[in-house]
Amino acid sequence: MNKKQKKLRNRILVALGIFIVMEILEVAGVFESLPYGVWIEFVAFLIPYLIAGYDVLAKAWHGITHKQPFDENLLMAIATIGAFALVFFPEAEPHMAEGAAVMLFYQVGSLFESYAVGKTRKSISDMMDIAPDFANLVGEDGEITQVDPFEVAVGSKIVVKAGERVPLDGIVLSGQSQLDTSALTGESVPRVVEEGAEVISGCVNMTGMLTIETTSAAENSTVQRILELVENASEKKSRSENFISRFARVYTPIVVGLALLIALICPFLGFSISKSVESALVFLVVSCPCALVISVPLSFFGGIGAASRQGILVKGSSYLEALSEVDTIAFDKTGTLTSGKFGVVAVHAHGGVDKDLLLSYAAHAEAYSNHPIALSVVESYSGVIDHDKIDNVEEISGKGVSATVDEHRVFVGNDKLMESKEQLYHNCKLVGTILHVAVDGEYLGHIIIADMMKDDAKEAIDGLHAAGVKTTVMLTGDRKEVADAVGGELGVDEIRSQLMPQDKVTAVEELLANHEGMKGRVAFVGDGVNDAPVLMRADVGIAMGGMGSDAAIEAADIVLMDDKPSNIAKAIRIARKTLRIVKQNIVFALGVKVVIMILALPMIGIANMWLAVFGDVGVSVIAILNAMRCLRVQK
Ligand code: ADP
Ligand code: MG
């Protein structure tokens, strides 16, 4: 319990103590025997009422003066003040005790609610307790000191012992070990690392000791970025939540109006004024939508927590809601469905050109590009890259690169690049991605490269179809042959190839236009390399986090930490479960309320104020317990 909750608890206990004493005095008939007994009783119950509920009254008043009166505080204020006000109707039974009790129970309910929210928050942050609070810094003299990770400069040497969490992102200088990345990615198989491997903060070093050179400051580390994402996520409002406040704005005046109507009309139907007013008040107490106001955000909070345990970061509850309605998913190919690690299949040199020369030009021209193709070409080049020779590098998105290498103008890229540079080139019959290489207007030949399908790509597409996603579309800038081969093997419904980055936006816009006015939504999944505009345009943008691709993490609504496309189906299942629970709570809470409201009508008159109080607290408790199911992850 936090301070605020403890304060509320103490207030409730004090008020309850006084209330019980007064109730005993009342039952013993003490008040009746006194002169002006009713008025003494009035004051006697007013004291615990005010102790327990002064803040509710203040909030209601605040709402009235700020022209947003219609919330549960107003309902509680009217109902309880009304109960006390019955004292002014001489022939009515006094209801001061009920007025005080209603307020007391209402506050017990809110205490429980705030406790449940806090507990969920804590269980998420426990689970997200992935930021270690120290790093073993290696000094110049080889001495090891424990310091705060935030004090470690980029490029420092740190040691991570077996059993410790990696405090900062870095590269392994020496040592060999297995890393448990499950807290970050949900992946249960440990990752083997050795010299030269990149390690991410937040993983647990399981077996060996590692010496690491840090590559980021603590505030930019993977761990901090994840924590920030999760914290921000739980603050953003969902459309469902807005639905609740919109709903309250319509609902409250209707309920207040109906209550007035009951109070005014029933006397003409032959009921006593006090009976009619009492019914109206019971009606008001029951109508409190607090069960919804609390349980809806709690459900989303739980859903986001459950997803993050699987390595799926959802940036806000509205995206969870949108995801639950997705029926069309478009995928980028390279880096999303395929690994993005290309191997060289063949080198076709034109005329008498030396193959190694061809490769060398390509590798030099690609040396500054971050595209998966470029990284792979550089990696497969066996020679040394001389960075001094490279100049004027220009990346032409969706086409390739141009650069000056050793004073020669070099173009490396696809057919489109060659055409735009009016460069003659040869086609190739092999299936694969083709890199044409031209130097000073002369065609040197082409390199055919290919990458591997991700292990779970097929499972991902099948899983989505099984989950009821109607259309899967593959959008790629690659050649038709490659696109058809990959798409065909995976069983994608629709394949579009040779797209420029802006064509992908157009393609997604077409999909969106097809959905105009219909229920389903469109998601786009990309690896973030020049996909940012598409990620933003789709209803739901899902990025392969790639553990560090900033552009992707920024632009996307949902980030898959372990780059596994099969997690999308998992995310959809979590989203649907969350929304199902939200809807259950809405139907259940309103259902129970309508029944008690009807029972409270004077012609039926079964429900009294006590039942109303228990009804409200009970519904809230059940809705909260139901909402907490969202946090549970099914495997
Ligand atoms: P994808 O849609 O598969 O992610 P991109 O839009 O990133 O592909 O690129 C489309 C095509 O443009 C690639 O298949 C390749 O032919 C060419 N291309 C893009 N960047 C480069 C590069 N750095 N070097 C060579 N070719 C490139
Ligand atoms: Mg791509």
XYZ file of C-alpha atoms and ligand atoms in Angstrom:
663
model
C 0.000 0.000 0.000
C 1.294 3.440 -0.800
C 0.915 6.568 1.331
C -2.274 7.735 -0.331
C -3.893 4.325 0.077
C -2.840 4.147 3.724
C -4.363 7.562 4.358
C -7.642 6.483 2.797
C -7.577 3.231 4.772
C -7.053 5.096 8.046
C -9.868 7.491 7.256
C -12.164 4.590 6.502
C -11.218 2.854 9.766
C -11.830 5.994 11.872
C -15.127 6.681 10.119
C -16.154 3.044 10.495
C -15.352 3.124 14.235
C -17.483 6.202 14.818
C -20.210 4.807 12.571
C -20.426 1.556 14.571
C -20.692 3.442 17.889
C -23.480 5.633 16.486
C -25.279 2.622 15.035
C -25.193 0.899 18.466
C -26.549 4.042 20.132
C -29.282 4.213 17.519
C -30.323 0.584 17.909
C -30.286 1.007 21.697
C -32.773 3.834 21.214
C -30.570 6.465 22.822
C -31.248 9.105 20.172
C -35.008 8.603 20.373
C -35.017 9.272 24.105
C -33.248 12.604 23.739
C -34.924 15.915 22.972
C -34.331 16.822 19.305
C -33.087 13.241 18.985
C -33.445 13.145 15.203
C -31.197 16.154 14.816
C -28.590 14.751 17.185
C -28.670 11.531 15.202
C -28.297 13.577 12.017
C -25.089 15.173 13.293
C -23.875 11.875 14.756
C -23.900 10.182 11.334
C -22.755 13.290 9.514
C -19.377 13.047 11.274
C -18.309 9.607 9.929
C -19.909 10.505 6.592
C -17.722 13.583 6.179
C -14.583 11.850 7.434
C -15.029 9.072 4.891
C -16.352 11.068 1.999
C -15.238 14.671 2.083
C -12.978 14.141 -0.928
C -15.814 12.642 -2.966
C -17.932 15.711 -2.197
C -15.006 17.979 -3.064
C -14.466 16.171 -6.383
C -18.148 16.416 -7.221
C -18.089 20.141 -6.444
C -14.915 20.551 -8.486
C -16.695 18.836 -11.388
C -19.672 21.168 -11.103
C -17.562 24.324 -10.997
C -15.465 23.074 -13.918
C -18.533 22.299 -16.015
C -17.846 18.547 -16.112
C -20.181 17.425 -13.367
C -21.344 14.076 -14.688
C -19.178 11.433 -13.097
C -19.497 8.870 -10.329
C -18.583 11.458 -7.673
C -21.673 13.483 -8.503
C -23.836 10.361 -8.362
C -22.464 9.467 -4.932
C -22.832 13.026 -3.654
C -26.454 13.376 -4.752
C -27.441 9.953 -3.468
C -25.880 10.377 -0.030
C -26.843 14.010 0.491
C -30.332 12.959 -0.537
C -30.343 10.209 2.083
C -29.498 12.748 4.766
C -32.000 15.206 3.329
C -34.858 12.746 3.909
C -34.810 14.032 7.482
C -36.643 17.077 6.180
C -39.596 14.911 5.146
C -41.408 14.502 8.451
C -43.292 11.342 7.498
C -40.208 9.560 6.048
C -38.005 7.134 7.907
C -34.635 8.761 8.596
C -31.873 7.394 6.324
C -28.804 9.025 7.825
C -27.183 5.687 8.677
C -27.566 4.473 5.108
C -26.162 7.721 3.746
C -23.047 7.342 5.845
C -22.775 3.627 5.048
C -23.090 4.174 1.315
C -20.178 6.570 1.427
C -18.154 4.197 3.618
C -18.635 1.222 1.347
C -18.014 3.285 -1.722
C -14.664 4.286 -0.273
C -13.836 0.694 0.652
C -14.514 -0.118 -3.010
C -12.237 2.628 -4.278
C -9.507 1.543 -1.900
C -9.742 -1.973 -3.257
C -9.700 -0.660 -6.813
C -6.662 1.500 -6.301
C -4.920 -1.387 -4.545
C -5.624 -3.689 -7.489
C -4.332 -1.161 -10.004
C -1.197 -0.695 -7.931
C -0.666 -4.428 -7.679
C -0.973 -4.921 -11.416
C 1.403 -2.050 -12.002
C 3.863 -3.618 -9.614
C 3.673 -7.046 -11.147
C 4.410 -5.521 -14.529
C 7.316 -3.541 -13.199
C 8.631 -6.583 -11.313
C 8.540 -8.494 -14.514
C 10.215 -5.556 -16.128
C 12.785 -5.469 -13.367
C 15.514 -5.841 -15.889
C 17.672 -2.819 -15.214
C 20.655 -3.778 -13.058
C 21.755 -1.097 -10.615
C 25.524 -1.537 -10.925
C 28.246 -2.200 -13.473
C 31.715 -3.661 -12.806
C 33.917 -1.031 -14.367
C 37.467 -2.055 -15.270
C 39.895 0.785 -14.558
C 43.170 1.570 -16.379
C 45.116 -0.483 -13.866
C 42.797 -3.444 -14.295
C 41.140 -2.777 -10.941
C 37.401 -3.538 -10.893
C 35.019 -1.110 -9.178
C 31.250 -1.304 -8.846
C 29.644 1.860 -10.203
C 26.208 3.104 -11.221
C 25.621 2.162 -14.906
C 24.655 5.797 -15.531
C 28.244 6.810 -14.709
C 29.858 4.534 -17.278
C 31.114 6.338 -20.402
C 30.596 4.869 -23.865
C 33.610 2.773 -24.842
C 34.426 1.727 -21.268
C 35.414 -1.773 -20.357
C 33.102 -3.631 -17.986
C 33.029 -7.149 -16.614
C 29.834 -9.171 -16.293
C 30.146 -12.195 -14.048
C 28.078 -15.321 -14.361
C 24.669 -14.799 -12.798
C 24.695 -11.050 -13.269
C 22.559 -9.012 -15.597
C 24.282 -7.152 -18.417
C 24.019 -3.462 -17.383
C 24.857 -1.794 -20.709
C 24.804 -2.634 -24.396
C 28.195 -3.560 -25.782
C 30.486 -5.872 -27.683
C 32.245 -8.841 -26.116
C 35.995 -8.279 -25.896
C 36.779 -11.613 -24.300
C 35.029 -14.546 -22.703
C 32.347 -16.976 -23.728
C 28.957 -17.516 -22.231
C 25.285 -18.170 -22.652
C 22.840 -15.326 -22.269
C 19.282 -15.666 -21.041
C 17.314 -13.117 -23.084
C 13.878 -14.306 -21.980
C 13.001 -11.155 -20.029
C 13.510 -9.090 -23.158
C 12.298 -11.350 -25.901
C 10.334 -14.163 -24.323
C 12.794 -16.484 -26.076
C 13.622 -19.364 -23.774
C 16.596 -20.823 -25.618
C 19.811 -19.211 -24.320
C 21.965 -17.319 -26.769
C 25.603 -18.345 -27.053
C 28.020 -15.417 -27.281
C 31.757 -15.140 -27.718
C 34.336 -12.550 -28.644
C 32.980 -9.968 -31.062
C 29.313 -10.674 -30.357
C 26.901 -7.878 -29.521
C 25.227 -8.129 -26.156
C 22.148 -6.268 -25.021
C 21.569 -4.830 -21.601
C 18.949 -6.654 -19.559
C 20.021 -10.190 -20.517
C 21.260 -12.471 -17.766
C 24.784 -13.820 -18.178
C 24.365 -17.477 -17.250
C 27.641 -19.366 -17.517
C 30.944 -17.615 -18.197
C 32.550 -14.290 -17.361
C 32.410 -11.673 -20.114
C 34.484 -8.558 -20.637
C 32.489 -6.050 -22.632
C 33.230 -2.768 -24.319
C 30.152 -0.581 -23.888
C 28.551 0.919 -26.985
C 25.859 3.063 -25.389
C 25.326 5.243 -22.365
C 22.875 3.937 -19.782
C 20.118 6.360 -20.772
C 20.230 5.100 -24.378
C 20.589 1.442 -23.531
C 18.099 -1.163 -24.660
C 16.936 -1.708 -21.082
C 16.087 1.940 -20.483
C 14.336 2.237 -23.819
C 12.148 -0.764 -23.048
C 11.256 0.561 -19.608
C 10.337 3.926 -21.082
C 8.171 2.287 -23.716
C 6.273 0.235 -21.170
C 5.788 3.182 -18.843
C 4.502 5.420 -21.608
C 2.329 2.649 -22.948
C 0.274 2.389 -19.805
C -0.415 6.107 -19.777
C -1.768 6.467 -23.278
C -5.540 6.286 -23.432
C -7.423 3.857 -25.569
C -10.507 4.597 -27.569
C -12.355 2.193 -25.270
C -11.407 4.317 -22.310
C -12.618 7.354 -24.142
C -15.718 5.351 -24.796
C -16.154 5.094 -21.020
C -15.849 8.825 -20.424
C -18.027 9.615 -23.434
C -20.492 7.093 -22.106
C -20.424 8.642 -18.613
C -21.194 12.031 -20.062
C -24.383 10.723 -21.652
C -25.223 8.153 -19.027
C -25.012 10.335 -15.905
C -27.480 13.034 -16.989
C -29.892 10.317 -18.150
C -29.671 8.565 -14.788
C -30.055 11.806 -12.848
C -33.013 12.700 -15.058
C -34.659 9.301 -14.517
C -34.121 9.617 -10.771
C -35.818 13.014 -10.792
C -38.648 11.530 -12.798
C -39.131 8.718 -10.271
C -39.156 11.213 -7.416
C -41.648 13.500 -9.163
C -44.027 11.035 -10.843
C -44.387 8.255 -8.259
C -46.204 10.445 -5.709
C -48.952 10.834 -8.319
C -49.155 7.042 -8.643
C -50.073 6.814 -5.023
C -46.688 6.246 -3.410
C -45.604 8.340 -0.470
C -43.162 11.139 -1.185
C -40.534 9.624 1.062
C -40.846 6.216 -0.657
C -40.513 7.851 -4.060
C -37.494 9.910 -3.058
C -35.895 6.848 -1.517
C -36.373 4.851 -4.697
C -34.849 7.664 -6.696
C -31.845 7.726 -4.395
C -31.328 3.962 -4.552
C -31.530 4.271 -8.291
C -28.718 6.826 -8.227
C -26.438 4.771 -6.011
C -26.817 1.716 -8.207
C -26.139 3.621 -11.375
C -22.504 4.433 -10.477
C -20.317 3.237 -13.354
C -17.237 2.822 -11.154
C -16.869 -0.859 -12.027
C -16.278 0.147 -15.638
C -14.235 3.229 -14.990
C -11.674 1.149 -13.122
C -11.807 -2.245 -14.779
C -11.415 -1.079 -18.389
C -8.028 0.626 -18.003
C -6.962 -2.201 -15.706
C -7.734 -4.758 -18.429
C -5.665 -2.893 -20.997
C -2.882 -2.492 -18.519
C -2.876 -6.245 -17.923
C -2.965 -7.011 -21.646
C 0.040 -4.782 -22.304
C 1.846 -6.457 -19.431
C 1.077 -9.937 -20.726
C 2.332 -8.977 -24.180
C 5.555 -7.487 -22.872
C 6.314 -10.738 -21.101
C 6.364 -12.356 -24.531
C 8.736 -9.776 -25.944
C 5.913 -7.836 -27.592
C 5.922 -4.157 -26.705
C 2.593 -2.468 -27.260
C 2.931 1.296 -27.085
C -0.594 2.084 -25.910
C -3.942 0.541 -25.157
C -5.501 1.949 -28.321
C -3.081 -0.164 -30.370
C -4.108 -3.254 -28.464
C -7.690 -2.469 -29.342
C -6.848 -1.852 -33.003
C -4.795 -5.042 -33.132
C -7.742 -7.093 -31.926
C -9.657 -5.975 -35.032
C -6.919 -6.595 -37.595
C -8.018 -8.744 -40.537
C -5.443 -7.712 -43.130
C -1.715 -7.812 -42.570
C 0.900 -6.565 -44.993
C 4.505 -7.694 -44.578
C 7.762 -6.323 -45.775
C 9.916 -9.152 -47.069
C 13.571 -8.471 -46.318
C 14.350 -8.543 -42.621
C 10.736 -9.292 -41.745
C 9.874 -12.631 -43.319
C 13.435 -13.355 -44.356
C 16.471 -13.035 -42.126
C 18.033 -10.143 -44.047
C 21.390 -11.916 -43.969
C 22.240 -12.402 -47.620
C 24.731 -14.876 -48.933
C 26.370 -14.523 -52.345
C 24.889 -17.114 -54.718
C 26.924 -16.260 -57.810
C 29.050 -13.534 -59.342
C 28.516 -13.016 -63.065
C 31.299 -10.814 -64.382
C 30.684 -9.235 -67.774
C 33.316 -9.734 -70.487
C 36.758 -10.272 -69.090
C 36.198 -8.398 -65.830
C 37.884 -9.853 -62.769
C 35.344 -11.174 -60.250
C 37.316 -9.938 -57.277
C 37.461 -6.436 -58.749
C 33.679 -6.514 -59.205
C 33.176 -7.595 -55.592
C 35.638 -5.042 -54.326
C 33.823 -2.146 -56.041
C 30.496 -3.380 -54.701
C 31.782 -3.768 -51.140
C 33.406 -0.320 -51.143
C 30.328 1.389 -52.528
C 28.124 -0.340 -49.916
C 30.501 0.270 -47.002
C 28.450 3.112 -45.485
C 24.953 1.740 -46.039
C 22.935 0.124 -43.267
C 20.686 -1.794 -45.634
C 20.753 -5.546 -44.935
C 21.971 -6.071 -48.504
C 24.898 -3.730 -47.979
C 25.840 -5.286 -44.651
C 25.837 -8.738 -46.240
C 27.922 -7.692 -49.237
C 30.508 -6.088 -46.987
C 30.548 -9.148 -44.757
C 31.095 -11.585 -47.607
C 33.919 -9.498 -49.076
C 37.181 -11.179 -48.129
C 39.500 -8.231 -48.804
C 40.104 -5.169 -46.654
C 37.929 -2.114 -47.181
C 39.965 1.062 -47.547
C 37.675 3.789 -46.243
C 39.939 6.574 -47.528
C 39.114 5.596 -51.095
C 35.366 6.086 -50.630
C 33.650 9.410 -51.209
C 30.298 10.973 -52.235
C 28.213 8.077 -50.975
C 24.536 8.380 -51.790
C 21.871 5.866 -50.821
C 19.007 5.700 -53.292
C 16.150 4.220 -51.322
C 14.591 1.168 -52.970
C 17.223 1.126 -55.718
C 20.772 0.929 -54.424
C 23.784 3.151 -53.819
C 26.155 5.364 -55.721
C 29.634 6.336 -54.571
C 33.021 7.480 -55.739
C 35.566 4.730 -55.179
C 39.184 5.460 -56.005
C 38.052 8.419 -58.153
C 35.672 6.171 -60.122
C 31.899 6.708 -60.234
C 30.302 3.444 -59.006
C 26.631 2.400 -59.084
C 25.454 -0.709 -57.234
C 21.798 -1.629 -57.287
C 18.839 -3.106 -59.103
C 17.370 -2.687 -62.618
C 15.651 0.519 -61.572
C 18.931 2.095 -60.550
C 20.591 1.118 -63.823
C 17.663 2.509 -65.817
C 17.589 5.767 -63.903
C 21.301 6.203 -64.614
C 20.806 5.202 -68.293
C 23.239 2.392 -67.760
C 23.089 -0.685 -69.991
C 22.924 -3.964 -68.050
C 22.184 -7.663 -68.465
C 19.336 -9.608 -67.013
C 19.956 -12.760 -65.087
C 17.966 -15.981 -65.108
C 18.953 -17.092 -61.595
C 16.408 -16.555 -58.849
C 17.824 -14.139 -56.344
C 18.270 -10.487 -55.589
C 20.498 -8.904 -58.181
C 23.110 -6.234 -57.642
C 24.292 -4.729 -60.884
C 27.686 -3.031 -60.696
C 28.628 -0.224 -63.076
C 31.846 1.814 -62.947
C 32.320 5.032 -64.921
C 29.463 4.132 -67.262
C 30.845 0.684 -67.960
C 28.872 -2.422 -66.945
C 31.027 -4.804 -64.897
C 28.443 -7.507 -64.248
C 26.189 -8.524 -61.359
C 26.194 -10.296 -58.040
C 23.292 -12.580 -57.189
C 22.519 -12.774 -53.517
C 19.823 -14.558 -51.543
C 18.744 -14.639 -47.947
C 17.067 -17.296 -45.877
C 13.486 -17.438 -44.792
C 13.093 -16.940 -41.038
C 12.502 -20.262 -39.244
C 9.068 -19.236 -38.090
C 7.919 -17.321 -41.190
C 5.653 -20.125 -42.388
C 4.329 -20.697 -38.878
C 3.629 -16.959 -38.667
C 1.518 -16.852 -41.826
C -0.310 -20.095 -40.941
C -0.906 -18.830 -37.418
C -2.456 -15.629 -38.708
C -4.744 -17.457 -41.092
C -5.750 -19.763 -38.239
C -6.490 -16.730 -36.082
C -8.954 -15.569 -38.712
C -6.864 -12.929 -40.455
C -8.430 -12.806 -43.912
C -5.665 -11.424 -46.092
C -1.905 -11.545 -45.858
C 0.027 -9.420 -48.322
C 3.745 -9.315 -49.034
C 5.134 -5.966 -50.150
C 8.711 -5.869 -51.364
C 11.142 -3.833 -53.367
C 12.791 -7.013 -54.567
C 12.445 -8.729 -57.974
C 9.219 -10.481 -58.922
C 10.960 -13.873 -59.191
C 12.312 -13.683 -55.647
C 9.072 -12.311 -54.250
C 7.000 -15.056 -55.912
C 9.346 -17.779 -54.698
C 9.289 -16.607 -51.081
C 5.600 -15.658 -51.049
C 4.569 -18.908 -52.725
C 6.428 -21.038 -50.235
C 4.897 -19.186 -47.305
C 1.349 -19.242 -48.664
C 0.884 -15.473 -48.624
C -2.431 -14.470 -50.228
C -1.125 -11.571 -52.269
C 2.334 -10.668 -53.507
C 3.433 -7.255 -54.747
C 7.011 -6.803 -55.885
C 9.381 -4.159 -57.241
C 7.876 -1.489 -55.056
C 9.648 1.703 -54.155
C 9.259 2.727 -50.485
C 6.516 5.200 -51.463
C 4.735 2.466 -53.444
C 4.451 0.528 -50.197
C 2.641 3.491 -48.657
C 0.303 3.577 -51.653
C -0.300 -0.165 -51.378
C -1.192 0.125 -47.684
C -3.425 3.097 -48.447
C -5.256 0.966 -50.995
C -5.769 -1.742 -48.377
C -7.028 0.925 -45.965
C -9.400 2.321 -48.606
C -10.823 -1.181 -49.148
C -11.658 -1.205 -45.439
C -13.346 2.188 -45.464
C -16.483 1.908 -43.335
C -15.907 -1.760 -42.576
C -14.917 -3.382 -39.332
C -11.461 -4.872 -39.949
C -8.175 -3.045 -39.660
C -4.914 -3.095 -41.554
C -1.533 -3.809 -39.977
C 1.867 -3.429 -41.573
C 4.892 -5.352 -40.374
C 8.333 -4.117 -41.320
C 11.935 -4.238 -40.226
C 12.148 -0.482 -40.061
C 14.825 0.039 -42.696
C 13.092 2.689 -44.850
C 9.670 1.393 -43.730
C 8.899 4.177 -41.269
C 6.338 5.995 -43.471
C 4.377 2.767 -44.012
C 4.530 1.877 -40.317
C 2.943 5.225 -39.500
C 0.289 5.010 -42.207
C -1.164 1.602 -41.311
C -3.810 1.280 -38.564
C -1.261 -0.745 -36.638
C 2.446 -0.510 -37.406
C 4.449 -3.474 -36.169
C 8.233 -3.315 -36.265
C 10.944 -5.862 -35.846
C 12.759 -4.255 -32.928
C 16.022 -5.786 -34.045
C 17.285 -4.823 -30.640
C 18.337 -1.350 -31.583
C 16.790 -0.129 -34.816
C 15.705 3.271 -33.515
C 13.705 4.252 -36.568
C 11.539 1.170 -36.215
C 10.974 1.570 -32.489
C 10.039 5.218 -32.971
C 7.606 4.808 -35.854
C 5.869 1.599 -34.843
C 2.896 1.088 -32.531
C 4.017 -2.393 -31.602
C 7.584 -3.659 -31.447
C 8.576 -7.327 -31.615
C 11.720 -7.546 -29.543
C 12.956 -10.853 -30.902
C 12.178 -10.174 -34.582
C 9.940 -13.224 -34.749
C 6.983 -12.791 -37.095
C 5.183 -15.662 -35.345
C 4.719 -13.386 -32.327
C 2.179 -11.344 -34.288
C -0.438 -14.072 -33.959
C 0.352 -14.255 -30.229
C -0.091 -10.505 -29.937
C -3.433 -10.699 -31.708
C -4.589 -13.438 -29.322
C -3.614 -11.338 -26.293
C -5.339 -8.286 -27.774
C -8.541 -10.203 -28.477
C -8.579 -11.728 -25.007
C -8.181 -8.281 -23.461
C -11.003 -6.811 -25.511
C -13.201 -9.826 -24.746
C -12.721 -9.246 -21.020
C -13.410 -5.522 -21.395
C -16.668 -6.276 -23.166
C -17.657 -8.927 -20.611
C -17.211 -6.358 -17.870
C -19.275 -3.751 -19.686
C -22.160 -6.147 -20.274
C -21.999 -7.667 -16.792
C -21.768 -4.372 -14.916
C -24.541 -2.682 -16.842
C -26.695 -5.827 -16.675
C -26.538 -6.116 -12.888
C -27.153 -2.413 -12.532
C -30.240 -2.406 -14.712
C -31.694 -5.300 -12.685
C -31.141 -3.558 -9.333
C -32.491 -0.299 -10.746
C -35.689 -2.029 -11.772
C -35.939 -3.737 -8.387
C -35.600 -0.308 -6.762
C -38.671 1.129 -8.511
C -41.339 1.862 -5.921
C -43.911 -0.428 -7.613
C -41.503 -3.293 -7.045
C -39.595 -1.870 -4.109
C -37.469 -4.938 -3.383
C -34.117 -3.134 -3.518
C -33.172 -0.739 -0.759
C -30.118 1.390 -0.347
C -28.148 -1.389 1.335
C -28.601 -3.699 -1.636
C -27.583 -0.842 -3.905
C -24.329 -0.384 -2.010
C -23.476 -4.052 -1.995
C -24.448 -4.328 -5.640
C -22.086 -1.573 -6.620
C -19.122 -2.777 -4.588
C -19.740 -6.384 -5.632
C -19.874 -5.632 -9.323
C -16.678 -3.590 -9.034
C -14.833 -6.373 -7.266
C -15.889 -9.014 -9.783
C -15.046 -6.753 -12.727
C -11.619 -6.057 -11.268
C -10.892 -9.734 -10.687
C -11.983 -10.448 -14.243
C -9.771 -7.651 -15.561
C -6.780 -9.105 -13.776
C -7.076 -12.209 -15.927
C -5.664 -10.112 -18.775
C -2.280 -10.254 -17.118
C -2.129 -14.032 -17.345
C -0.289 -15.320 -20.365
C -1.389 -18.462 -22.049
C 1.445 -20.286 -23.757
P 12.445 -4.765 -49.192
O 11.112 -4.288 -49.606
O 12.660 -6.178 -49.614
O 12.735 -4.545 -47.746
P 13.927 -2.365 -50.077
O 12.786 -1.488 -50.371
O 14.773 -2.006 -48.892
O 13.525 -3.918 -50.021
O 14.869 -2.416 -51.348
C 14.340 -2.833 -52.598
C 15.404 -3.220 -53.569
O 16.280 -2.117 -53.813
C 16.288 -4.326 -53.103
O 15.741 -5.590 -53.394
C 17.562 -4.068 -53.910
O 17.419 -4.600 -55.202
C 17.602 -2.565 -54.002
N 18.438 -1.984 -52.964
C 18.034 -1.266 -51.879
N 19.075 -0.863 -51.148
C 20.181 -1.365 -51.739
C 21.591 -1.334 -51.465
N 22.084 -0.692 -50.379
N 22.418 -1.958 -52.317
C 21.946 -2.610 -53.390
N 20.639 -2.687 -53.711
C 19.768 -2.087 -52.909
Mg 12.987 -3.731 -45.834
